[in-house]
Short mmCIF file of C-alpha atoms in Angstrom, two decimals:
data_model
loop_
_atom_site.label_atom_id
_atom_site.label_comp_id
_atom_site.label_asym_id
_atom_site.label_seq_id
_atom_site.Cartn_x
_atom_site.Cartn_y
_atom_site.Cartn_z
CA MET A 157 -13.94 87.01 69.61
CA ARG A 158 -11.25 84.94 70.94
CA ARG A 159 -8.77 87.80 71.69
CA ALA A 160 -9.51 91.33 71.76
CA SER A 161 -8.05 94.32 73.78
CA THR A 162 -7.19 98.22 73.57
CA ARG A 163 -4.52 99.95 75.54
CA CYS A 164 -4.71 103.75 75.54
CA SER A 165 -1.71 106.09 75.34
CA GLY A 166 0.57 103.43 74.18
CA GLY A 167 -2.18 102.19 71.92
CA VAL A 168 -2.47 98.41 71.26
CA LEU A 169 -5.20 96.58 69.82
CA ARG A 170 -4.90 92.54 69.35
CA LEU A 171 -6.95 90.87 67.01
CA SER A 172 -7.18 87.26 66.01
CA SER A 173 -4.49 86.33 63.83
CA ARG A 174 -7.02 85.24 61.11
CA ASP A 175 -10.27 87.14 61.28
CA LEU A 176 -11.61 90.39 62.79
CA LEU A 177 -14.77 88.52 64.07
CA ASP A 178 -13.22 85.02 64.53
CA GLY A 179 -15.54 82.63 66.09
CA LEU A 180 -18.75 84.31 65.59
CA VAL A 181 -19.63 82.67 62.35
CA ASP A 182 -18.07 79.31 62.84
CA PRO A 183 -20.65 76.59 62.27
CA GLN A 184 -22.57 75.49 65.35
CA ALA A 185 -22.63 71.75 66.43
CA GLY A 186 -24.87 69.75 64.20
CA ASP A 187 -25.30 72.63 61.96
CA ASP A 188 -22.39 72.15 59.49
CA SER A 189 -24.54 73.01 56.36
CA ALA A 190 -25.61 76.56 57.25
CA LEU A 191 -23.46 79.41 56.15
CA LEU A 192 -23.21 82.83 58.16
CA VAL A 193 -21.17 85.56 56.67
CA VAL A 194 -20.65 89.27 57.91
CA THR A 195 -19.77 92.05 55.29
CA THR A 196 -19.58 95.63 54.97
CA LEU A 197 -22.28 97.47 52.95
CA ASP A 198 -19.95 97.21 49.78
CA GLY A 199 -19.82 93.35 50.18
CA ARG A 200 -16.36 93.05 51.59
CA VAL A 201 -16.12 90.01 53.85
CA LEU A 202 -15.28 90.71 57.61
CA ALA A 203 -16.03 87.17 58.79
CA HIS A 204 -16.45 83.97 57.12
CA PRO A 205 -15.90 80.12 58.37
CA ASP A 206 -13.64 79.93 55.71
CA HIS A 207 -10.69 82.30 56.72
CA SER A 208 -9.19 82.81 53.43
CA ARG A 209 -12.21 84.54 52.03
CA ILE A 210 -11.64 87.33 54.76
CA MET A 211 -11.57 90.83 52.91
CA GLY A 212 -12.77 89.22 49.69
CA SER A 213 -15.99 90.00 47.82
CA LEU A 214 -19.26 88.30 48.75
CA ALA A 215 -19.67 88.13 44.94
CA ASP A 216 -17.16 85.36 45.20
CA GLU A 217 -18.88 83.26 47.47
CA PRO A 218 -21.05 80.63 45.47
CA ARG A 219 -23.58 80.01 48.21
CA LEU A 220 -24.37 83.81 48.43
CA ALA A 221 -23.28 85.27 44.83
CA GLN A 222 -26.81 85.49 43.52
CA ALA A 223 -28.33 86.80 46.69
CA PHE A 224 -25.85 89.46 46.88
CA LYS A 225 -26.42 90.51 43.31
CA ALA A 226 -30.26 90.63 43.93
CA TRP A 227 -29.76 92.64 47.19
CA THR A 228 -27.53 95.25 45.47
CA ALA A 229 -30.25 95.28 42.61
CA GLU A 230 -32.66 96.14 45.19
CA ARG A 231 -30.64 99.29 46.31
CA SER A 232 -29.00 97.27 49.33
CA PRO A 233 -31.61 97.44 51.78
CA MET A 234 -30.38 97.42 55.17
CA GLU A 235 -33.31 95.80 57.22
CA PRO A 236 -32.48 94.77 60.90
CA ALA A 237 -35.40 92.24 60.39
CA GLY A 238 -33.88 90.74 57.31
CA VAL A 239 -34.84 90.00 53.99
CA ALA A 240 -35.25 86.96 51.86
CA LEU A 241 -33.13 86.62 48.66
CA PRO A 242 -33.12 84.44 45.67
CA GLN A 243 -30.27 81.83 45.59
CA PRO A 244 -30.19 78.72 43.54
CA GLY A 245 -30.51 75.85 45.73
CA GLU A 246 -30.46 77.97 49.00
CA ILE A 247 -32.74 79.46 51.24
CA ALA A 248 -30.76 82.87 51.50
CA SER A 249 -31.52 86.13 53.71
CA ALA A 250 -29.55 89.31 54.82
CA ALA A 251 -30.05 91.51 57.93
CA GLY A 252 -28.59 94.71 58.54
CA VAL A 253 -26.58 95.78 61.82
CA ALA A 254 -27.06 99.45 62.71
CA GLY A 255 -23.88 101.51 64.09
CA PRO A 256 -20.91 99.85 62.07
CA ASP A 257 -23.19 99.52 58.85
CA TRP A 258 -22.65 95.83 58.57
CA MET A 259 -24.72 93.08 56.93
CA VAL A 260 -25.37 89.49 58.25
CA TRP A 261 -25.95 86.87 55.51
CA ARG A 262 -27.26 83.56 55.82
CA ALA A 263 -27.72 80.36 53.46
CA ARG A 264 -28.95 77.09 54.11
CA PRO A 265 -29.35 74.27 51.52
CA GLN A 266 -33.15 74.22 50.29
CA SER A 267 -32.77 70.44 49.77
CA GLU A 268 -31.87 69.69 53.40
CA LEU A 269 -35.31 71.27 54.49
CA THR A 270 -37.41 69.76 51.56
CA ALA A 271 -35.97 66.43 51.17
CA PRO A 272 -38.06 65.09 54.33
CA PHE A 273 -41.17 66.66 52.59
CA ALA A 274 -40.30 64.82 49.45
CA ALA A 275 -39.63 61.44 51.09
CA ALA A 276 -42.74 61.67 53.15
CA ARG A 277 -45.08 62.52 49.90
CA ALA A 278 -43.29 59.84 47.94
CA GLN A 279 -44.16 57.05 50.82
CA SER A 280 -47.60 58.34 50.92
CA LEU A 281 -48.07 57.98 47.11
CA ARG A 282 -46.61 54.25 47.44
CA TRP A 283 -49.39 53.49 50.17
CA ALA A 284 -51.95 55.01 47.74
CA GLY A 285 -50.81 52.47 44.94
CA LEU A 286 -51.40 49.32 47.22
CA ILE A 287 -54.78 50.27 47.91
CA GLY A 288 -57.70 49.15 45.40
CA LEU A 289 -59.71 51.36 43.05
CA PRO A 290 -62.85 51.20 45.69
CA LEU A 291 -60.96 52.94 48.30
CA ALA A 292 -59.11 55.36 45.93
CA LEU A 293 -61.32 58.24 46.56
CA GLY A 294 -61.53 57.78 50.27
CA LEU A 295 -57.76 57.47 50.20
CA LEU A 296 -57.31 60.49 48.31
CA GLY A 297 -59.34 62.46 50.75
CA LEU A 298 -57.19 61.00 53.55
CA LEU A 299 -53.97 61.78 51.64
CA TRP A 300 -55.01 65.53 51.10
CA TRP A 301 -55.77 65.64 54.56
CA GLY A 302 -52.57 63.98 55.60
CA LEU A 303 -50.43 65.81 53.30
CA ARG A 304 -51.96 69.46 54.32
CA PRO A 305 -49.79 69.69 57.63
CA LEU A 306 -46.94 68.81 55.38
CA ARG A 307 -47.72 71.84 53.09
CA LEU A 308 -48.16 74.13 55.84
CA LEU A 309 -44.82 72.96 57.44
CA GLU A 310 -43.02 73.41 54.12
CA ARG A 311 -44.42 76.81 53.58
CA ARG A 312 -43.45 77.68 57.19
CA ALA A 313 -40.11 76.27 56.58
CA GLN A 314 -39.53 78.58 53.77
CA HIS A 315 -39.41 81.62 56.06
CA LEU A 316 -37.09 80.01 58.58
CA PHE A 317 -34.23 82.21 57.98
CA ASP A 318 -35.83 85.38 56.63
CA GLY A 319 -36.82 86.80 59.83
CA SER A 320 -40.42 87.51 58.90
CA MET A 321 -41.79 85.39 61.61
CA GLY A 322 -41.01 84.84 65.05
CA ALA A 323 -38.75 81.62 65.56
CA ALA A 324 -41.37 79.98 67.61
CA ASP A 325 -44.36 81.23 65.73
CA GLY A 326 -46.60 79.61 62.84
CA TRP A 327 -45.54 75.99 63.05
CA PRO A 328 -48.53 73.80 62.12
CA ARG A 329 -49.65 71.21 65.00
CA ALA A 330 -49.65 67.59 63.54
CA GLY A 331 -48.59 64.14 65.00
CA GLY A 332 -46.26 61.17 63.77
CA GLU A 333 -43.16 62.05 61.87
CA ILE A 334 -44.64 65.29 60.51
CA GLY A 335 -45.03 66.53 63.97
CA GLN A 336 -41.72 65.48 64.95
CA LEU A 337 -40.01 67.15 61.74
CA GLY A 338 -42.01 70.21 62.69
CA ASN A 339 -40.65 70.24 66.17
CA VAL A 340 -37.01 69.76 64.97
CA LEU A 341 -37.52 72.62 62.72
CA ARG A 342 -38.88 74.75 65.29
CA ARG A 343 -36.03 74.05 67.53
CA VAL A 344 -33.64 74.99 64.64
CA GLY A 345 -35.25 77.94 64.20
CA ILE A 346 -35.27 79.13 67.78
CA GLN A 347 -31.56 78.07 68.12
CA ARG A 348 -30.64 80.00 65.11
CA ALA A 349 -32.66 83.19 66.41
CA GLU A 350 -30.73 82.86 69.51
CA LEU A 351 -27.47 82.44 67.65
CA GLU A 352 -28.36 85.56 65.80
CA ARG A 353 -29.01 87.57 68.74
CA LEU A 354 -25.64 86.38 70.45
CA ASN A 355 -23.81 87.37 66.92
CA SER A 356 -25.61 90.65 66.99
CA GLU A 357 -24.61 91.53 70.54
CA SER A 358 -21.04 90.66 69.61
CA ILE A 359 -21.08 92.89 66.68
CA ALA A 360 -22.54 95.66 68.76
CA LYS A 361 -20.00 95.30 71.40
CA LEU A 362 -17.08 95.44 68.97
CA GLY A 363 -18.96 98.72 67.40
CA SER A 364 -19.07 100.13 70.82
CA VAL A 365 -15.49 99.76 71.29
CA MET A 366 -14.87 101.42 67.94
CA ARG A 367 -17.14 104.10 69.16
CA ALA A 368 -16.05 104.61 72.90
CA ALA A 369 -12.23 103.81 72.33
CA PRO A 370 -10.57 107.01 73.67
CA VAL A 371 -7.80 106.69 70.80
CA GLY A 372 -8.03 106.63 67.08
CA ILE A 373 -8.24 103.25 65.62
CA ALA A 374 -8.20 102.39 61.91
CA LEU A 375 -7.83 99.31 59.72
CA VAL A 376 -5.59 100.54 56.86
CA ARG A 377 -5.51 98.55 53.53
CA ASP A 378 -3.54 99.16 50.38
CA GLY A 379 -2.53 102.53 51.73
CA ARG A 380 -6.23 103.73 52.41
CA PHE A 381 -8.50 103.71 55.48
CA ASP A 382 -10.97 100.84 55.33
CA LEU A 383 -12.37 101.24 59.07
CA ALA A 384 -12.17 104.02 61.49
CA SER A 385 -13.30 104.71 64.94
CA ASP A 386 -15.23 107.79 66.01
CA GLU A 387 -12.27 108.99 67.99
CA LEU A 388 -9.95 109.01 64.72
CA CYS A 389 -12.82 110.74 62.92
CA ARG A 390 -12.84 113.55 65.84
CA LEU A 391 -9.00 113.73 65.87
CA LEU A 392 -8.65 114.01 61.89
CA GLY A 393 -11.75 116.78 61.77
CA CYS A 394 -13.81 114.55 59.30
CA ALA A 395 -16.82 112.74 58.90
CA ARG A 396 -16.31 108.78 58.64
CA GLU A 397 -17.83 108.72 55.09
CA ASP A 398 -15.24 111.41 54.06
CA LEU A 399 -12.31 109.30 55.76
CA LEU A 400 -12.88 105.79 54.44
CA GLY A 401 -11.07 105.05 51.07
CA ARG A 402 -8.91 108.18 51.71
CA SER A 403 -5.22 107.78 51.09
CA THR A 404 -3.06 107.71 54.46
CA GLY A 405 -0.61 109.91 52.28
CA LYS A 406 -3.11 112.91 52.48
CA VAL A 407 -3.43 112.39 56.36
CA LEU A 408 0.27 112.17 57.30
CA VAL A 409 2.55 114.87 56.74
CA PRO A 410 5.35 113.41 54.40
CA PRO A 411 8.76 113.03 56.12
CA GLU A 412 11.57 115.61 55.64
CA PRO A 413 14.12 114.94 53.01
CA GLY A 414 16.55 112.22 54.37
CA GLU A 415 14.07 110.79 56.73
CA THR A 416 12.97 107.03 56.52
CA PRO A 417 9.26 106.85 55.08
CA LEU A 418 6.82 105.39 57.19
CA ALA A 419 6.22 102.20 54.96
CA ALA A 420 9.98 101.31 55.26
CA LEU A 421 9.90 101.81 59.19
CA GLU A 422 6.77 99.62 59.49
CA ALA A 423 8.31 96.93 57.28
CA LEU A 424 11.48 96.88 59.49
CA ALA A 425 9.38 96.49 62.70
CA PHE A 426 6.86 93.96 61.02
CA GLY A 427 9.88 92.03 59.70
CA ALA A 428 11.09 91.51 63.33
CA ASP A 429 7.65 90.45 64.26
CA GLN A 430 6.99 93.69 66.38
CA ALA A 431 4.59 96.43 66.08
CA TYR A 432 5.67 99.83 64.99
CA VAL A 433 5.73 102.90 67.50
CA GLY A 434 6.54 106.11 66.39
CA GLU A 435 5.86 109.91 66.12
CA CYS A 436 4.34 111.61 63.32
CA GLN A 437 2.67 114.82 61.99
CA VAL A 438 -1.17 114.58 61.15
CA GLN A 439 -2.83 117.09 58.71
CA ARG A 440 -6.57 117.75 59.00
CA PRO A 441 -8.81 118.78 55.93
CA ASP A 442 -8.42 122.29 57.22
CA GLY A 443 -4.86 122.41 57.03
CA SER A 444 -4.01 122.24 60.84
CA ARG A 445 -1.72 119.82 61.98
CA PHE A 446 -0.91 118.08 65.26
CA TRP A 447 1.69 115.49 66.53
CA ALA A 448 0.52 112.04 66.94
CA ARG A 449 1.95 108.86 68.48
CA LEU A 450 1.33 106.08 65.86
CA ARG A 451 1.31 102.27 66.53
CA SER A 452 0.73 99.70 63.75
CA LYS A 453 0.46 95.96 63.62
CA PRO A 454 -0.73 93.73 60.74
CA VAL A 455 -3.81 91.83 61.12
CA ASP A 456 -2.06 88.82 60.02
CA ALA A 457 1.88 89.05 59.47
CA ALA A 458 1.59 86.08 56.86
CA ARG A 459 -1.20 87.90 54.83
CA MET A 460 -0.44 91.61 54.56
CA GLU A 461 -3.33 91.94 52.29
CA LEU A 462 -5.74 91.84 55.07
CA GLY A 463 -4.44 95.30 56.09
CA THR A 464 -2.85 96.97 59.20
CA ILE A 465 -4.34 98.22 62.40
CA TRP A 466 -3.40 101.68 63.36
CA ILE A 467 -3.77 103.34 66.64
CA LEU A 468 -3.30 107.03 66.82
CA THR A 469 -2.99 109.14 70.06
CA ASP A 470 -2.72 113.03 70.10
CA ILE A 471 0.54 113.92 71.74
CA ASP A 472 0.61 117.68 70.60
CA GLN A 473 0.24 118.93 74.25
CA GLN A 474 2.36 116.56 75.60
CA ARG A 475 5.19 117.60 73.05
CA ARG A 476 4.59 121.44 73.81
CA THR A 477 4.75 120.72 77.45
CA GLN A 478 8.06 118.76 76.90
CA ALA A 479 9.54 121.61 74.84
CA ALA A 480 8.57 124.14 77.40
CA LEU A 481 10.05 122.06 80.26
CA GLU A 482 13.22 121.75 78.05
CA TRP A 483 13.43 125.38 77.35
CA SER A 484 12.90 126.18 81.27
CA ALA A 485 15.68 123.78 82.12
CA ALA A 486 18.19 125.72 80.00
CA HIS A 487 17.13 129.32 80.25
CA ASP A 488 16.85 132.00 82.84
CA SER A 489 13.16 132.70 83.63
CA LEU A 490 13.74 136.28 84.23
CA THR A 491 15.72 137.48 81.21
CA GLY A 492 15.12 134.46 78.79
CA LEU A 493 18.90 134.16 78.30
CA ALA A 494 20.63 130.86 78.82
CA ASN A 495 21.28 129.81 82.48
CA ARG A 496 24.42 128.96 84.10
CA GLN A 497 23.97 125.13 83.45
CA ARG A 498 23.49 125.48 79.66
CA PHE A 499 26.54 128.15 79.66
CA GLU A 500 28.54 125.57 81.17
CA ALA A 501 27.89 122.56 79.06
CA HIS A 502 28.38 124.89 75.95
CA ALA A 503 31.70 126.12 77.29
CA GLN A 504 32.97 122.62 78.15
CA ARG A 505 32.04 121.50 74.61
CA LEU A 506 34.41 124.24 73.42
CA ILE A 507 37.37 123.36 75.76
CA ALA A 508 36.62 119.54 74.62
CA GLY A 509 36.93 120.56 71.01
CA LEU A 510 40.35 122.20 71.17
CA PRO A 511 42.26 123.38 69.45
CA GLY A 512 39.64 122.96 66.57
CA THR A 513 37.19 125.08 68.27
CA MET A 514 39.64 128.21 68.31
CA PRO A 515 39.16 131.11 68.14
CA ALA A 516 36.54 131.77 70.79
CA ALA A 517 36.31 134.16 73.39
CA MET A 518 34.20 134.34 76.79
CA VAL A 519 32.93 137.87 77.71
CA PHE A 520 32.21 138.66 81.44
CA ILE A 521 29.59 141.32 82.15
CA ASP A 522 29.14 142.81 85.56
CA LEU A 523 26.37 145.73 85.78
CA ASP A 524 27.47 148.98 87.49
CA ASN A 525 25.08 150.74 90.10
CA PHE A 526 22.61 147.99 89.78
CA LYS A 527 22.43 148.12 93.80
CA ARG A 528 21.30 151.69 93.69
CA VAL A 529 18.51 150.69 91.15
CA ASN A 530 17.23 148.05 93.36
CA ASP A 531 17.22 150.41 96.67
CA THR A 532 15.74 153.50 94.75
CA GLY A 533 13.05 151.64 92.32
CA GLY A 534 12.37 148.33 94.22
CA HIS A 535 12.86 144.82 92.93
CA LEU A 536 10.18 145.15 90.37
CA THR A 537 12.22 148.08 88.76
CA GLY A 538 15.35 146.34 89.32
CA ASP A 539 13.85 142.91 87.40
CA ALA A 540 12.71 145.46 84.64
CA MET A 541 16.37 146.63 84.59
CA LEU A 542 17.97 143.21 84.27
CA ARG A 543 15.55 142.38 81.18
CA ALA A 544 16.49 145.66 79.80
CA ALA A 545 20.21 144.79 80.03
CA ALA A 546 19.72 141.27 78.54
CA ARG A 547 17.99 142.87 75.46
CA ALA A 548 20.92 145.16 75.13
CA ILE A 549 23.24 142.53 75.21
CA ALA A 550 21.55 140.18 72.96
CA SER A 551 21.07 143.00 70.26
CA ARG A 552 25.06 143.18 70.07
CA VAL A 553 25.90 139.47 69.42
CA ARG A 554 25.10 137.13 66.43
CA ALA A 555 22.49 134.69 66.58
CA GLY A 556 24.76 131.59 66.91
CA ASP A 557 26.68 133.35 69.82
CA LEU A 558 25.41 132.23 73.68
CA ALA A 559 24.26 135.09 75.98
CA ALA A 560 23.70 133.77 79.60
CA ARG A 561 22.76 135.12 82.98
CA LEU A 562 25.11 133.58 85.67
CA GLY A 563 23.01 135.20 88.51
CA GLY A 564 22.14 138.41 89.91
CA ASP A 565 23.46 141.25 87.70
CA GLU A 566 26.37 138.91 86.16
CA PHE A 567 26.15 138.06 82.57
CA VAL A 568 28.42 136.09 80.13
CA LEU A 569 28.62 135.67 76.53
CA LEU A 570 30.32 132.75 74.44
CA LEU A 571 31.57 133.88 71.04
CA GLU A 572 32.40 130.85 68.95
CA ARG A 573 34.78 131.52 65.69
CA CYS A 574 35.48 135.14 67.04
CA ARG A 575 38.96 136.52 66.87
CA HIS A 576 40.34 138.27 70.45
CA ALA A 577 40.02 141.72 68.78
CA ASP A 578 36.46 141.23 67.79
CA ALA A 579 35.46 139.97 70.93
CA VAL A 580 36.72 143.21 72.32
CA ARG A 581 34.98 145.36 69.96
CA VAL A 582 31.49 143.35 70.80
CA ALA A 583 32.25 143.92 74.62
CA GLU A 584 32.57 147.83 73.92
CA ALA A 585 29.35 147.84 72.01
CA ILE A 586 27.56 146.14 74.83
CA VAL A 587 29.10 148.95 77.31
CA THR A 588 27.51 151.57 75.09
CA SER A 589 24.05 149.68 74.82
CA ILE A 590 23.72 149.33 78.59
CA ALA A 591 24.82 153.22 79.26
CA GLU A 592 21.85 153.97 77.15
CA ILE A 593 19.27 152.07 78.98
CA ALA A 594 16.75 154.59 80.63
CA MET A 595 13.81 153.69 83.36
CA PRO A 596 11.03 156.16 83.46
CA SER A 597 10.41 155.30 86.93
CA LEU A 598 14.00 156.06 88.01
CA PRO A 599 15.66 159.70 88.36
CA ALA A 600 17.13 160.63 85.06
CA ASP A 601 20.84 160.70 86.57
CA LEU A 602 20.19 157.14 87.78
CA ARG A 603 21.77 155.10 85.07
CA ILE A 604 23.41 151.60 85.02
CA GLY A 605 26.67 150.93 83.44
CA ALA A 606 28.65 147.66 82.61
CA SER A 607 32.33 146.63 83.46
CA ILE A 608 33.35 143.88 81.03
CA GLY A 609 36.24 141.29 81.02
CA VAL A 610 37.30 139.25 77.99
CA ALA A 611 39.27 136.11 77.94
CA SER A 612 39.85 134.27 74.75
CA LEU A 613 40.21 130.37 74.56
CA THR A 614 43.72 128.85 74.41
CA PRO A 615 45.18 125.55 74.08
CA GLN A 616 46.11 125.62 77.59
CA THR A 617 42.62 126.05 78.98
CA LEU A 618 41.91 122.92 80.92
CA SER A 619 38.47 123.70 82.21
CA VAL A 620 35.38 125.95 82.36
CA ASP A 621 36.26 127.31 85.82
CA ALA A 622 39.50 128.22 84.66
CA TRP A 623 38.20 130.01 81.49
CA LEU A 624 35.43 131.79 83.56
CA HIS A 625 37.98 132.66 86.14
CA ALA A 626 40.27 134.50 83.63
CA ALA A 627 37.34 136.52 82.14
CA ASP A 628 36.23 137.59 85.85
CA GLU A 629 39.69 138.46 86.50
CA ALA A 630 39.56 140.86 83.44
CA CYS A 631 36.17 142.22 84.50
CA TYR A 632 37.48 142.98 88.04
CA ALA A 633 40.29 144.88 86.34
CA ALA A 634 37.76 146.94 84.57
CA LYS A 635 35.96 147.85 87.82
CA THR A 636 39.17 148.78 89.26
CA ALA A 637 39.90 151.10 86.42
CA GLY A 638 36.92 153.11 87.04
CA ARG A 639 34.08 151.02 85.74
CA GLY A 640 32.06 151.24 82.30
CA VAL A 641 35.29 149.94 80.43
CA VAL A 642 36.37 146.86 78.98
CA ARG A 643 39.75 144.84 80.00
CA ALA A 644 41.08 141.80 78.23
CA GLY A 645 42.92 139.01 79.35
CA SER A 646 43.40 135.19 78.61
CA ALA A 647 42.59 132.03 80.28
CA PRO A 648 45.83 130.88 82.48
CA ALA A 649 47.98 128.16 81.31
CA GLU A 650 47.16 125.33 83.85
CA ARG A 651 49.23 122.13 84.29
CA MET A 652 47.83 118.71 85.50
CA SER A 653 49.30 118.23 88.95
CA GLY A 654 51.60 115.06 89.39
#
């Protein structure tokens, strides 16, 4: 093969621009009349000296059509040693290659082998015609003896390509031209056997690549799987015989409404002379699904009917890990609420959208008596109390509101599309919920409370810090007023200096 390579993860497989097994069946020097073809068990051509016949049917090859028909009638025997097959005007044979389930077909013109025999016989007869009648009987005996090696040579030549005899075995010993012809045919047989050995090794290596590749590899033609690697079968959870011929639409999960279909994405990439690379969901026969990275490229961009090479890599765990990392980057690990970074980004978005994001309110929550909980029950009890407080806060807000932990025992809410009076009512409900928290490991009289400050967004709010400061000031006023209460303020009007 002139070019062949695989790449894991990114997943790339380069094949010849004309032939999956390019170079393996090209005519050898001095042997242009011989034909060597590689097909699948159903007769689809995988390798042919004439590249226009690739992926066609062997039944369309004149030099092997009758042999293929006879082989099919014999229930398609897959003999590694080869079988001789009838083909008008040709010496034809076929041998099976185990593993990828391929057939290697050979044909050589019968006339090419028998012509020397006929010429020699005719020459001998001419000699007999020049000898007189008295020597006829003697000459007939000599001719019979002289032609005997020729007949043996002809019979041996009939088995030159069927693999029934060793390449160097069974050749008659003779001198003269017959001996020279026998030596030539013997060398041809040995060279043919060596070529077949090399071809079989190349095919076996390609089969090993398909079996050992750590990514799923497939040849897709007319929207169906034509070839598949062992890893692809494992990923899809089905046997090769069940996968081959199956529509790709039964394997790939259809795109959501409004999403671009895979065929259109591939056509766009192929039109730019590039491989398509994207992520898709794959469904197994048992109904389970996983995410995969798909890389696809046509066998020959000028002949799309030859099909497309797909490389599938399982990225399900990678996506789950990425989602977990993204969640951790935006959430507080103790309470599961949003962290300060996500809170500030959300608040900045509201400020940047002024005045269209109004009404909105910020609720600043500071727990009361939390230090006594830590001192009495320890840090584990304190952590449990913080988680309970987070649940109490989240239970009083809408699904679209943002609840965050700023740090320690300080929490904050961002309430979008929420009027000032409604934000105050939410804050009062949170005060009640937190006051009802009880810990079995703490004395019954040891409870926490919450002092809460509310600051609504105004057109004069110029920064997140200014808005947060206004809510914090309102919370401080609540603590000063005796704790366990709500106080409301507003973000201060700020002016740009200069």
